Amino acid sequence: MNDAAPNAAPQTFYLKDYKPFGYEVESVKLTFQLSPNATKVHSAIRFTPKADAEDNRFFLHGEQLSLISAKIDGTPVTARLVEGGLECDVPRTSFLWEAEVEIDPAANTALEGLYMSNGMYCTQCEAEGFRKITYYPDRPDVMSTFTVRIEGDEPVMLSNGNPTGAGEGWAEWHDPWPKPAYLFALVAGDLVNHPGSFTTKSGKDVELNIWVRPGDEGKCAFGMEALKKSMKWDEDVYGLEYDLDLFNIVAVDDFNMGAMENKGLNIFNSSCVLASPETSTDANFERIEAIIAHEYFHNWTGNRITCRDWFQLCLKEGLTVFRDAQFTADMRSEPVKRIEDVIALRARQFPEDGGPLAHPPRPEEFQEINNFYTATVYEKGAEVIGMLKRLVGDDNYYKALNLYFERHDGQACTIEDWLKVFEDATGRDLSQFKLWYSQAGTPRVKVTEDYADGTYTLTFEQSTPPTPGQPEKAPRVIPMAVGLLSPNGDEVRATEVLELTEAKQSFTFEGLASKPVPSILREFSAPVILERETTNSERAFLLAHDTDPFNRWEAGNALAKEVRVAMVLDGAAPDAAYLDALEKLVRDDEQDPAFRALVLSPPSQSDIAQTLHERGHTPDPQKIYDAAETFTQTLAQQLETSLPRLYAATTVEGPYVPDADGAGKRALNSRILSLLTRLDGGEQAARQYASADNMTQQYAALAALMKAEKGETQSQAFFEQWQDDRLVMDKWFALQIACAAPETTAATAKELTQHPLFSMKNPNRFRAVMGALAGNHAGFHHASGAGYQLLAENLIALDSVNPQTTARMCAAFQTWKRYDSKRQAQIQAELERILATRDLSRDTHEMVSRMLSA
Ligand code: PHE
Ligand code: ZN
């Protein structure tokens, strides 16, 4: 901790302190009189004291509210304003609480509560934003029905549930489903809708709408189809049907996160819903489809069954991420989705789990819950469910899920409730499995093998390094999917799930004619780091022969990493055998293009840094960058004669369709173009840029040119063409920084912060610039320290505008202890500078202190 920090440590909340609220909330009626700087909110809430309450203190959360009046059963009362809310003396029988408050949405740049985005009113209440709208028991275990009246002159005024009336200057809504306040939403503004409809399996017609700003109507069709597919999929796979007559989605330009599952009124960051071939890449399309599904799936996993408290966040998020991944695998390609997810897990969750911000999927304490919407809660939370499914089997999984929906519909639940349905459905004891929810850190699993007289033995040793607050870890249940190949490439044992439960454990396979080659952790059956002494030729063998597509890719990926690590550590030349293997694979037209594209995509530079760190080396970002450059250049030269043919063969002709097939081909084509651009002076890329009729190809051409420092004209043209499209402009900002050489990255980013279209108030734009800076590994970590300094300065400036986004982006520093002492000292100085900022937000204070104190 930094003694000089003028900010006292804020309050810490603990899971163990949970106490139910002492009152039932029977119903909530809200009336909004909208006005940009002085919106009035009137609430009428019926409370009934619980007979068995442990604690009957009447405390309502409230922040940044001006209380105008309060009444109980029609009689004015004096409430005591206390830290974070108010207290009041109340009757011991059911009573009607009424309050009138005034709020200032136009001044709300934190984008939490009621705020304005481009003249449009909108809300964001998860996790604790409702308390910025009115006084309320703002906790997820308090559920109630909401009736909402909106008064204002906006053409469109929406809230949750079904419309119950509207007239000149007003609209009324009623949501029949009891919900916690974090699912409340209101939107009002000049909006147009893209309509659709869906008939549920029991024959109910549901009206669907995507609401956007005038001008964006043409970017809704794909999202609408994704929504319908999601509704159908949830019926087919989970038997879950939608439960209102109306489902609205609204696109908002200023939004801290991706999207929000408010009941019947999902609110989306416009980048996560608006799509058109001209403005969105294949990756955008895939992501949009997944996020629409994710928010829709929350209707059951999150809304109908919610969380008892915020420590249980992964109950809804882990499960919903798991469900959206299943959906994407079904809609697109299962192995490709799995590979993408593992790449993302290693890029975002492993560093978190191995650094000062490590926390279990169910944390036991927090200062600011917004800091726990993390890769650990979301992605590791989903991995834990994947392991559970693998351990109990598919049939048992769906049996347990049915029981979950049957038993807990309408409730606010815990991880204990979740595991209990699995125990009851299967008779299995899950107490050891539960450690996945309470222990942080990525387990290391060391594998050794032995072969004698036809018997093959695999021995696994698991251990988890210490994480903040958890020096010791107990062995976990680890499902280890294993298959065996014979030396000639045939599979001699199909995939089998070995259950690791002890610190050290062996498994034997009998009757093998020769020593097999093991394929371990197939489909990445557990989020662990595998440590095994093996050879590059065995990796190449698996890359050629493994029947598990994930492990086939993994073998290639491991090989790629070994080659890079050798280049960085020993200054070795790129391994010739590996280059040959790559060449063979790229030229093999029998292979799935998406798979070829993935194998051809090098491990990221931060991934190499992470690997070096795991092996006890101090990563040198510049050397890692140089190795990457040398490798790619060598690969391009090796493929030189085949590149034009490959480019032509993988070019997708005809109208652009954002499906998995086309996306796979275009991904491969873009990889080839980037290699080609290293050799042909950018001729092909310039031609592609000039003729592209979709963003995927336009962007790929621009990226290839800019990486080769040949894209000045096209970058300018791109700006001219797209300057009025905020989402495309985000790409333009980010790409310049992503493509910059290490020594110019910070300067490029700095210059872009001075661009007239840069803004601190729009999180997408801020992230486009600062996220790209943090994401350019060698540039951010350049020895000058300029990258660290620029990020810190901008985070300090952003903190008073938008604490949530500031705090999340501070995590760019979380890997700081990996680097050499000079870089550590530079980063430490920046972190201390942030921490010493006057009136630093609670959000940022918590993040920076955690990073400094570990
Ligand atoms: N609950 C949202 C989701 O997972 C994420 C979110 C959290 C959005 C907090 C806004 C604020 O989809
Ligand atoms: Zn979610």
Coordinates of C-alpha atoms and ligand atoms in Angstrom, one line a residue, residues 124 126-127 255 257 259-261 294-295 298 316-317 373 378, ligand 1:
Q124 CA -27.8 1.0 -16.6
E126 CA -26.4 -3.7 -12.9
A127 CA -24.9 -4.0 -10.5
F255 CA -22.2 2.1 -22.7
M257 CA -20.0 -2.9 -21.2
A259 CA -24.9 -5.3 -23.3
M260 CA -27.4 -5.8 -20.5
E261 CA -30.2 -8.3 -20.0
H294 CA -26.1 -14.3 -24.3
E295 CA -28.5 -11.5 -23.2
H298 CA -30.2 -14.5 -19.3
K316 CA -25.7 -16.2 -13.8
E317 CA -22.6 -15.2 -15.8
Y373 CA -17.1 -8.5 -14.0
Y378 CA -17.4 -15.0 -16.8
Ligands
PHE1 N1 -24.8 -8.5 -17.2 C1 -24.3 -8.0 -18.4 C2 -24.0 -9.3 -19.2 O1 -23.4 -10.2 -18.9 C3 -23.0 -7.3 -18.3 C4 -23.1 -6.0 -17.6 C5 -22.7 -5.8 -16.3 C6 -23.5 -4.9 -18.3 C7 -22.7 -4.6 -15.7 C8 -23.6 -3.7 -17.7 C9 -23.2 -3.5 -16.4 O2 -24.3 -9.5 -20.2

